[in-house]
Amino acid sequence: MSAFIHNFFNVEIMAKSWKIILVGLSNTVQVAIVALVCAAVLGLALAVLRGLKNRVIDVLIVIYVDLFRALPTIVLFMLVYYMLPFFGLSLPLFWAVVFALAINGGAYFEEIFRAGIEAVDKGQWEASRSLGLDFRQTMRFVVLPQAIRIVIPPATSNSLELVKTTVLASVISMPDLLYKAQQAAGLWYNPTPLVLAALIFLVMLWPFVRLTSYLERRMG
Amino acid sequence: MNMRGLIDSFFNVQIMLKYLPALARGLAVTVEIAALSLALGLTLGMILAVVRVSIKRKGTPRLVRLLNVPLAFYVDSMRAIPPLVTLVVVYFALPYLGVYISRFWSAVLVFVLVLAAFASEIFRAGIESVHVGQTEAARSLGLSFLQTMRFVVVRQAFRVALPPLTSRMISITKDVSLASVIGVADLLKEAKLGIASTYNTSPLIAAAILFILMFLPLVRLSTYVERRMKR
């Protein structure tokens, strides 16, 4: 038991490593927020484009969405890591991670927003179009405000998944929470920092897990 | 951008063919982990869901009800902590707990734990969506609690649970590539070894293509299931 505490809940190691871990946490939070915004905006834009019902646009978007739903995110991270420099895009790691998270998350957000838009009754479209609103006005003032309500539970759950996915940044050596925890664990040859990282995720994301359950139950 | 160079370093057919046998071995490991995790995870998730629903019933002793606290804690932790973090912690922790299992089984263990947590929530929502009248009717016809669950509730719950369950199954199967991080020789690991020994990214592209070929039909299926269930 004391060996267990020594290796996993070692207060001394925690005291030594919290500074390193804090740097990682700060990077994780920044990357999560920026990527979340980018992914949501991308998803919304694509979902609105699909409202145009243009065959070509639809097919292109479906290919994009299915491709990214089919590709494991860690593989996408590796591809971005190896391929971007080749295209002359020497992005800083931070933006490479944001890019990977945004194009991956955007595919899921597109599906969610599209389902929300499609759930709005067709009569709403017809009514506002016949009142003289154009496509953009109908989207903005009639359809989207109603779609938002339907979209909130799955979008919350998807946001949670996106934030959890940020740990893959550690695989391409961006100094995020997991990367820094692994570094600290290696430095003092003790896995306590890893446990600390897990606990930080638990404390940080648990409210959102509860929120997701609550929203799903209320809307269901 | 130089087209020749692009093809050379990313779509080099010669290198792809050379690494195809290794990638196929990796793919087999990926499929094995996925199949084990799905079978065990779904079973455990179903058991958990039934246990959690049944201890919530009226007349359950207080002490038994307390069981809900650790179960809820486990489920919520798995939903809040990224699977990669759980994987790394479990991989490091097990030997200290006196448990010596291979990387392969450490990975299976983590994916089972994660899937069971999500699946139990999905099954539970499904079970709770079945009208109380169904349970009452079955019970007054003389079926026991377990019989009611088995022959009346779970069947109807399954319909509600199917769309979210399909997408969660796909997502856990995609997560299997995380096992490469702790050194399991799965498809991604074999691709990375290929990159390291050729200084060429083609093995990774080949692996990505294999992943897409494997998952695209499943993604299409899940879209189909979602669409059908809506009607």
XYZ file of C-alpha atoms in Angstrom:
451
model
C 0.000 0.000 0.000
C 2.778 2.424 0.870
C 4.532 1.541 -2.389
C 1.272 2.328 -4.157
C 1.004 5.743 -2.500
C 4.685 6.384 -3.100
C 4.234 5.758 -6.836
C 0.845 7.237 -7.568
C -0.042 9.807 -4.932
C 3.389 10.958 -3.967
C 2.880 14.407 -2.429
C 6.545 15.263 -2.682
C 6.591 14.577 -6.430
C 3.348 16.523 -6.838
C 4.930 19.494 -5.109
C 7.937 19.258 -7.390
C 6.060 18.729 -10.638
C 3.083 21.071 -10.402
C 4.902 23.908 -12.134
C 5.727 21.769 -15.160
C 2.198 20.399 -15.256
C 0.692 23.874 -15.044
C 2.536 24.875 -18.228
C 1.021 21.839 -19.952
C -2.440 22.606 -18.614
C -2.248 26.163 -19.906
C -1.290 24.920 -23.396
C -4.088 22.345 -23.336
C -6.694 24.949 -22.370
C -5.534 27.378 -25.060
C -5.480 24.781 -27.802
C -8.876 23.434 -26.700
C -10.568 26.839 -26.798
C -9.131 27.952 -30.147
C -9.765 24.564 -31.800
C -13.305 24.384 -30.437
C -14.201 27.766 -31.897
C -12.619 26.935 -35.267
C -14.309 23.518 -35.459
C -17.733 24.898 -34.539
C -17.487 27.748 -37.070
C -16.329 25.349 -39.801
C -19.110 22.891 -39.002
C -21.770 25.601 -38.970
C -20.570 27.086 -42.264
C -20.656 23.680 -43.973
C -24.078 22.851 -42.525
C -25.480 26.151 -43.829
C -23.928 25.462 -47.243
C -25.744 22.149 -47.323
C -28.984 24.037 -46.809
C -28.502 25.374 -50.365
C -29.268 21.848 -51.651
C -26.641 22.090 -54.350
C -25.745 18.579 -55.551
C -22.032 19.272 -56.071
C -21.546 21.043 -52.731
C -23.467 18.260 -50.957
C -21.319 15.499 -52.422
C -18.082 17.320 -51.581
C -19.154 17.936 -48.000
C -20.339 14.334 -47.526
C -16.970 13.055 -48.774
C -15.135 15.374 -46.382
C -17.308 14.426 -43.413
C -17.182 10.674 -44.006
C -13.443 10.719 -44.588
C -12.775 12.374 -41.257
C -15.307 10.270 -39.409
C -13.515 7.195 -40.788
C -9.932 8.247 -40.079
C -8.659 7.700 -36.507
C -7.747 11.123 -35.099
C -4.269 10.031 -34.049
C -3.549 9.033 -37.662
C -4.764 12.459 -38.787
C -2.387 14.085 -36.297
C 0.528 12.107 -37.678
C -0.433 12.938 -41.252
C -0.634 16.644 -40.435
C 2.685 16.435 -38.647
C 4.470 14.781 -41.570
C 2.680 16.403 -44.491
C 2.299 20.084 -43.595
C 6.012 20.930 -43.893
C 6.020 19.354 -47.301
C 3.407 21.791 -48.543
C 5.596 24.634 -47.351
C 3.335 25.197 -44.359
C 5.800 25.283 -41.519
C 3.100 25.879 -38.930
C 4.076 26.147 -35.287
C 3.010 22.953 -33.476
C 0.227 24.823 -31.709
C -1.453 25.735 -34.987
C -0.826 22.323 -36.518
C -2.742 20.831 -33.588
C -5.516 23.434 -33.924
C -5.688 22.655 -37.639
C -5.989 18.885 -37.085
C -8.577 19.291 -34.330
C -10.575 21.824 -36.348
C -10.843 19.815 -39.566
C -11.627 16.686 -37.568
C -14.121 18.325 -35.208
C -15.623 20.343 -38.055
C -16.821 17.119 -39.691
C -18.711 16.077 -36.558
C -20.117 19.570 -35.979
C -21.339 19.679 -39.582
C -23.344 16.497 -39.001
C -24.830 17.871 -35.793
C -25.745 21.286 -37.191
C -27.154 19.780 -40.377
C -29.380 17.437 -38.372
C -30.531 20.473 -36.379
C -31.319 22.495 -39.500
C -33.135 19.563 -41.084
C -35.216 19.095 -37.956
C -36.800 22.533 -38.436
C -40.155 22.062 -40.147
C -40.177 22.645 -43.898
C -43.211 24.913 -43.495
C -40.977 27.399 -41.688
C -38.799 27.706 -44.774
C -41.734 28.012 -47.106
C -43.462 30.593 -44.924
C -40.433 32.843 -44.544
C -39.457 32.543 -48.200
C -42.981 33.466 -49.260
C -42.848 36.444 -46.887
C -39.987 37.684 -49.051
C -36.955 36.709 -46.934
C -34.011 35.456 -48.960
C -31.982 32.318 -48.147
C -29.608 34.113 -45.806
C -32.326 35.940 -43.932
C -34.388 32.744 -43.583
C -31.370 30.878 -42.230
C -30.394 33.622 -39.847
C -33.711 34.780 -38.442
C -35.950 31.735 -38.768
C -34.137 28.409 -39.093
C -30.931 28.755 -37.055
C -32.598 30.138 -33.899
C -34.841 27.057 -33.842
C -32.060 24.667 -34.818
C -29.837 25.870 -31.950
C -32.241 24.421 -29.370
C -32.139 20.987 -30.967
C -28.390 21.145 -31.453
C -27.311 22.043 -27.912
C -27.160 18.513 -26.378
C -25.160 16.783 -29.159
C -22.971 19.866 -29.648
C -22.085 19.907 -25.943
C -21.191 16.236 -26.032
C -19.110 16.736 -29.180
C -17.285 19.698 -27.606
C -16.392 17.473 -24.657
C -14.989 14.871 -27.052
C -12.969 17.548 -28.852
C -11.423 18.809 -25.625
C -10.481 15.214 -24.712
C -8.936 14.758 -28.152
C -6.450 17.588 -27.476
C -4.230 15.071 -25.607
C -3.244 13.632 -28.973
C -1.127 16.781 -29.327
C 1.332 15.060 -26.989
C 1.889 12.371 -29.620
C 3.336 14.948 -32.031
C 5.282 16.435 -29.096
C 3.305 19.594 -28.462
C 3.889 20.327 -24.740
C 0.295 19.811 -23.587
C -0.892 18.491 -20.215
C -0.187 14.831 -21.009
C 3.188 15.568 -22.600
C 4.331 17.626 -19.623
C 3.057 14.982 -17.193
C 5.008 12.311 -19.044
C 8.059 14.559 -18.964
C 7.726 15.039 -15.211
C 7.133 11.319 -14.705
C 10.338 10.596 -16.590
C 12.283 13.267 -14.777
C 11.594 11.890 -11.303
C 11.050 8.325 -12.404
C 7.642 8.249 -10.746
C 4.178 7.968 -12.357
C 2.511 10.365 -9.883
C 2.425 13.263 -12.412
C 0.416 11.057 -14.790
C -2.153 10.418 -12.082
C -2.191 14.139 -11.410
C -2.882 14.828 -15.096
C -5.747 12.328 -15.068
C -7.177 13.988 -11.949
C -6.911 17.431 -13.550
C -8.877 16.193 -16.562
C -11.438 14.616 -14.260
C -11.950 17.798 -12.230
C -11.938 20.029 -15.296
C -14.305 17.997 -17.467
C -16.580 16.317 -14.925
C -19.007 19.282 -14.820
C -19.357 19.014 -18.598
C -19.998 15.273 -18.383
C -22.847 15.978 -15.947
C -24.099 18.830 -18.150
C -24.164 16.507 -21.177
C -26.155 13.881 -19.271
C -28.556 16.538 -17.983
C -29.138 18.062 -21.426
C -29.602 14.666 -23.070
C -32.110 13.638 -20.440
C -34.050 16.903 -20.619
C -34.313 16.968 -24.382
C -34.906 13.217 -24.690
C 5.315 22.374 -54.615
C 7.004 19.643 -56.497
C 4.668 16.908 -57.758
C 7.363 14.317 -58.282
C 8.661 14.809 -54.744
C 5.162 14.604 -53.323
C 4.506 11.259 -54.989
C 7.938 10.054 -54.007
C 7.656 10.752 -50.313
C 3.950 10.086 -49.735
C 2.642 7.781 -52.441
C 5.668 5.660 -53.156
C 4.021 2.453 -54.349
C 7.196 0.420 -54.056
C 7.604 1.249 -50.377
C 3.897 0.729 -49.750
C 4.035 -2.735 -51.267
C 7.168 -3.575 -49.333
C 5.477 -2.715 -46.046
C 2.124 -4.224 -46.901
C 2.798 -7.538 -45.102
C 3.859 -5.681 -41.932
C 0.827 -3.405 -42.187
C -1.417 -6.441 -42.642
C 0.019 -7.961 -39.444
C -0.652 -4.678 -37.669
C -4.162 -4.561 -39.055
C -4.829 -8.046 -37.676
C -3.739 -6.881 -34.209
C -5.946 -3.780 -34.505
C -8.944 -5.917 -35.465
C -8.239 -8.376 -32.634
C -8.105 -5.612 -30.006
C -11.223 -4.014 -31.456
C -13.205 -7.262 -31.496
C -12.233 -8.166 -27.918
C -12.941 -4.649 -26.651
C -16.334 -4.498 -28.347
C -17.478 -7.937 -27.165
C -16.329 -7.491 -23.558
C -17.156 -3.778 -23.338
C -20.717 -4.122 -24.583
C -21.382 -7.091 -22.283
C -19.996 -5.289 -19.255
C -21.899 -2.128 -20.222
C -25.174 -4.038 -20.447
C -24.617 -5.681 -17.053
C -23.752 -2.313 -15.504
C -26.850 -0.693 -16.949
C -29.150 -3.425 -15.598
C -27.427 -3.283 -12.201
C -27.765 0.491 -12.006
C -31.402 0.445 -13.058
C -32.274 -2.337 -10.636
C -30.625 -0.761 -7.600
C -32.582 2.409 -8.290
C -35.859 0.523 -7.855
C -38.100 1.118 -4.844
C -37.465 -1.227 -1.968
C -33.737 -1.601 -2.566
C -31.909 -1.600 0.775
C -29.990 1.601 1.527
C -26.685 -0.215 1.700
C -27.099 -1.735 -1.762
C -28.053 1.663 -3.103
C -24.690 2.997 -1.981
C -23.181 0.813 -4.690
C -24.381 3.474 -7.110
C -21.751 5.934 -5.861
C -18.620 4.025 -6.976
C -20.362 2.950 -10.189
C -21.315 6.527 -11.057
C -17.798 7.663 -10.212
C -16.307 5.045 -12.520
C -18.653 5.910 -15.388
C -18.100 9.656 -15.068
C -14.307 9.292 -14.817
C -14.197 7.287 -18.013
C -16.316 9.918 -19.732
C -14.181 12.823 -18.452
C -10.628 11.467 -18.777
C -9.242 11.136 -22.322
C -8.750 7.419 -23.177
C -5.088 8.055 -24.015
C -4.472 9.354 -20.479
C -6.241 6.332 -18.975
C -4.188 4.068 -21.200
C -0.875 5.609 -20.159
C -1.802 5.604 -16.453
C -3.047 1.993 -16.502
C -0.007 0.837 -18.449
C 2.305 2.367 -15.856
C 0.173 1.521 -12.847
C -0.533 -2.181 -13.333
C 2.984 -3.485 -12.567
C 3.015 -1.478 -9.306
C -0.246 -3.171 -8.354
C 1.375 -6.521 -8.939
C -0.518 -7.106 -12.171
C 1.737 -8.124 -15.013
C -0.156 -8.259 -18.298
C 1.079 -7.572 -21.806
C 0.696 -4.256 -23.627
C -1.931 -5.925 -25.763
C -4.099 -6.823 -22.772
C -3.483 -3.468 -21.074
C -4.935 -1.836 -24.180
C -7.892 -4.229 -24.270
C -8.533 -3.591 -20.570
C -8.653 0.196 -21.055
C -10.896 0.086 -24.124
C -13.251 -2.323 -22.344
C -13.436 0.013 -19.340
C -14.078 3.062 -21.521
C -16.641 1.414 -23.776
C -18.481 -0.212 -20.860
C -18.887 3.197 -19.202
C -20.333 4.855 -22.310
C -22.413 1.818 -23.288
C -23.918 1.513 -19.799
C -25.130 5.119 -20.015
C -26.582 4.521 -23.477
C -28.308 1.274 -22.402
C -29.576 2.946 -19.237
C -31.122 5.801 -21.222
C -32.677 3.151 -23.481
C -34.072 1.160 -20.574
C -35.454 4.286 -18.942
C -37.128 5.299 -22.200
C -39.326 2.183 -22.106
C -42.654 3.130 -20.559
C -43.148 2.093 -16.902
C -46.460 0.505 -17.898
C -44.530 -2.171 -19.778
C -42.638 -3.208 -16.662
C -45.767 -3.056 -14.522
C -47.713 -5.171 -16.999
C -44.945 -7.755 -17.270
C -44.521 -7.935 -13.502
C -48.255 -8.341 -12.896
C -48.276 -11.166 -15.439
C -45.886 -12.950 -13.099
C -42.523 -12.353 -14.804
C -39.617 -11.831 -12.451
C -37.522 -8.662 -12.610
C -34.837 -10.366 -14.692
C -37.395 -11.939 -17.015
C -39.067 -8.561 -17.470
C -35.731 -7.032 -18.310
C -34.778 -9.803 -20.682
C -38.016 -10.397 -22.573
C -39.744 -7.017 -22.424
C -37.559 -4.025 -21.610
C -34.131 -4.695 -23.092
C -35.527 -5.552 -26.520
C -37.358 -2.245 -26.765
C -34.466 -0.356 -25.178
C -32.133 -1.701 -27.822
C -33.975 0.140 -30.593
C -33.511 3.465 -28.820
C -29.906 2.658 -27.956
C -28.817 1.510 -31.413
C -27.903 4.832 -33.107
C -25.774 6.283 -30.271
C -24.345 2.822 -29.641
C -23.221 2.424 -33.263
C -21.371 5.727 -33.258
C -19.774 4.977 -29.884
C -18.648 1.565 -31.165
C -17.033 3.213 -34.179
C -15.350 5.785 -31.996
C -13.869 3.182 -29.607
C -12.663 1.102 -32.559
C -10.928 4.177 -33.965
C -9.355 4.726 -30.547
C -7.663 1.323 -30.817
C -4.832 3.071 -32.714
C -3.966 4.815 -29.444
C -2.519 1.465 -28.357
C 0.475 2.235 -30.580
C 1.481 4.874 -28.012
C 2.210 2.185 -25.398
C 3.989 0.099 -28.015
C 1.358 -2.375 -29.156
C 2.295 -3.527 -32.669
C -0.970 -2.415 -34.262
C -1.489 -0.956 -37.724
C -0.319 2.543 -36.760
C 2.769 1.249 -34.943
C 3.793 -0.801 -37.978
C 3.350 2.299 -40.152
C 5.520 4.350 -37.787
C 8.215 1.657 -37.873
C 8.021 1.818 -41.656
C 8.549 5.591 -41.614
C 11.489 5.249 -39.251
C 13.317 2.745 -41.406
C 12.648 4.335 -44.823
C 12.548 8.066 -43.977
C 9.487 8.047 -46.171
C 5.872 8.776 -45.205
C 4.296 6.316 -47.643
C 3.695 3.549 -45.029
C 1.604 6.021 -42.997
C -0.438 6.955 -46.064
C -0.954 3.257 -46.799
C -2.090 2.742 -43.193
C -4.447 5.727 -43.447
C -5.958 4.237 -46.608
C -6.433 0.880 -44.834
C -8.103 2.625 -41.898
C -10.443 4.502 -44.214
C -11.314 1.344 -46.155
C -12.108 -0.370 -42.862
C -14.151 2.423 -41.302
C -15.940 4.017 -44.239
C -18.546 1.221 -44.519
C -19.149 1.458 -40.760
C -19.568 5.233 -40.901
C -22.061 4.874 -43.774
C -23.885 2.188 -41.786
C -24.161 4.442 -38.749
C -25.574 7.283 -40.864
C -28.095 4.800 -42.283
C -29.072 3.512 -38.829
C -29.516 7.055 -37.513
C -31.675 8.011 -40.456
C -33.850 4.905 -40.237
C -34.440 5.192 -36.523
C -35.608 8.777 -36.885
C -38.606 7.655 -38.908
